[in-house]
């Protein structure tokens, strides 16, 4: 069970949250990049063994979207919105 | 052995959903009701009316259902500043009140929220879960009251019966 640190509500049970996927690279201008780079943007999803930045939605809470850094091996949350600023 | 609790079911309250920046909502409410709460997931009380701070730029005003018309006339949602929104949502949530010696035990089954007195104080109010559904939870007397989407009222009522029968 994860306890996730929401920027508004602080630590809450993971069941209150919806996983929003890993944070990808910024969307490139499809007209300005090579086809391969555009295809990579559309199809490659960050999937490291270790720390990954990912989006979470406090759906059954305050409704806020935020980014945490979670280690996919240990499930340890290495960085929460609180600690960033 | 049963649980020592009294449950009131499917109650309605007057509810107004308020959205906007802290500055805009604060100045409009100050003019009509009073100051808004500062602590996230807390509320302030004005007579039998509560202003709940439930999310970034999100408040709910809660009052007895028979005050709904009076509040509509006071808040004038259709004439409020364009920078904020005030929406009457009284019929979207049904409330349950659980009081008595075992209210904590029932809530411990129903919700993952940390309801210890130091974490969830007398003026706390928050969205969390009750039996897996999004629920607006606050203390009430020696127990709790929570509101869930009105269409699940009868289902939650059954879940509470099942919990108490264990
Ligand atoms: Zn939250």
Short mmCIF file of C-alpha atoms in Angstrom, two decimals, chain A residues 8-9 12-13 15-16 58-64, chain B residues 40-41 54-56 112-113 126-129 132 134:
data_model
loop_
_atom_site.label_atom_id
_atom_site.label_comp_id
_atom_site.label_asym_id
_atom_site.label_seq_id
_atom_site.Cartn_x
_atom_site.Cartn_y
_atom_site.Cartn_z
CA UNK A 8 -3.41 19.89 -0.98
CA UNK A 9 -4.42 16.96 1.26
CA UNK A 12 -3.44 9.75 1.65
CA UNK A 13 -4.13 6.13 0.81
CA UNK A 15 -6.85 3.94 -3.40
CA UNK A 16 -7.98 7.59 -3.47
CA UNK A 58 -6.44 12.76 -6.47
CA UNK A 59 -9.74 11.68 -7.97
CA UNK A 60 -11.48 10.58 -4.77
CA UNK A 61 -10.03 13.55 -2.90
CA UNK A 62 -9.42 17.19 -3.76
CA UNK A 63 -9.22 16.56 -7.53
CA UNK A 64 -5.68 17.85 -7.96
CA UNK B 40 -6.83 22.97 3.44
CA UNK B 41 -9.60 20.46 4.24
CA UNK B 54 -11.95 21.13 -0.14
CA UNK B 55 -9.49 21.69 -2.97
CA UNK B 56 -7.28 24.28 -4.60
CA UNK B 112 -9.07 4.57 4.59
CA UNK B 113 -8.91 8.16 5.90
CA UNK B 126 -12.39 16.44 3.25
CA UNK B 127 -13.15 14.36 0.23
CA UNK B 128 -11.93 10.80 0.73
CA UNK B 129 -13.49 7.35 0.31
CA UNK B 132 -14.69 2.82 -2.26
CA UNK B 134 -15.74 9.43 -3.27
#
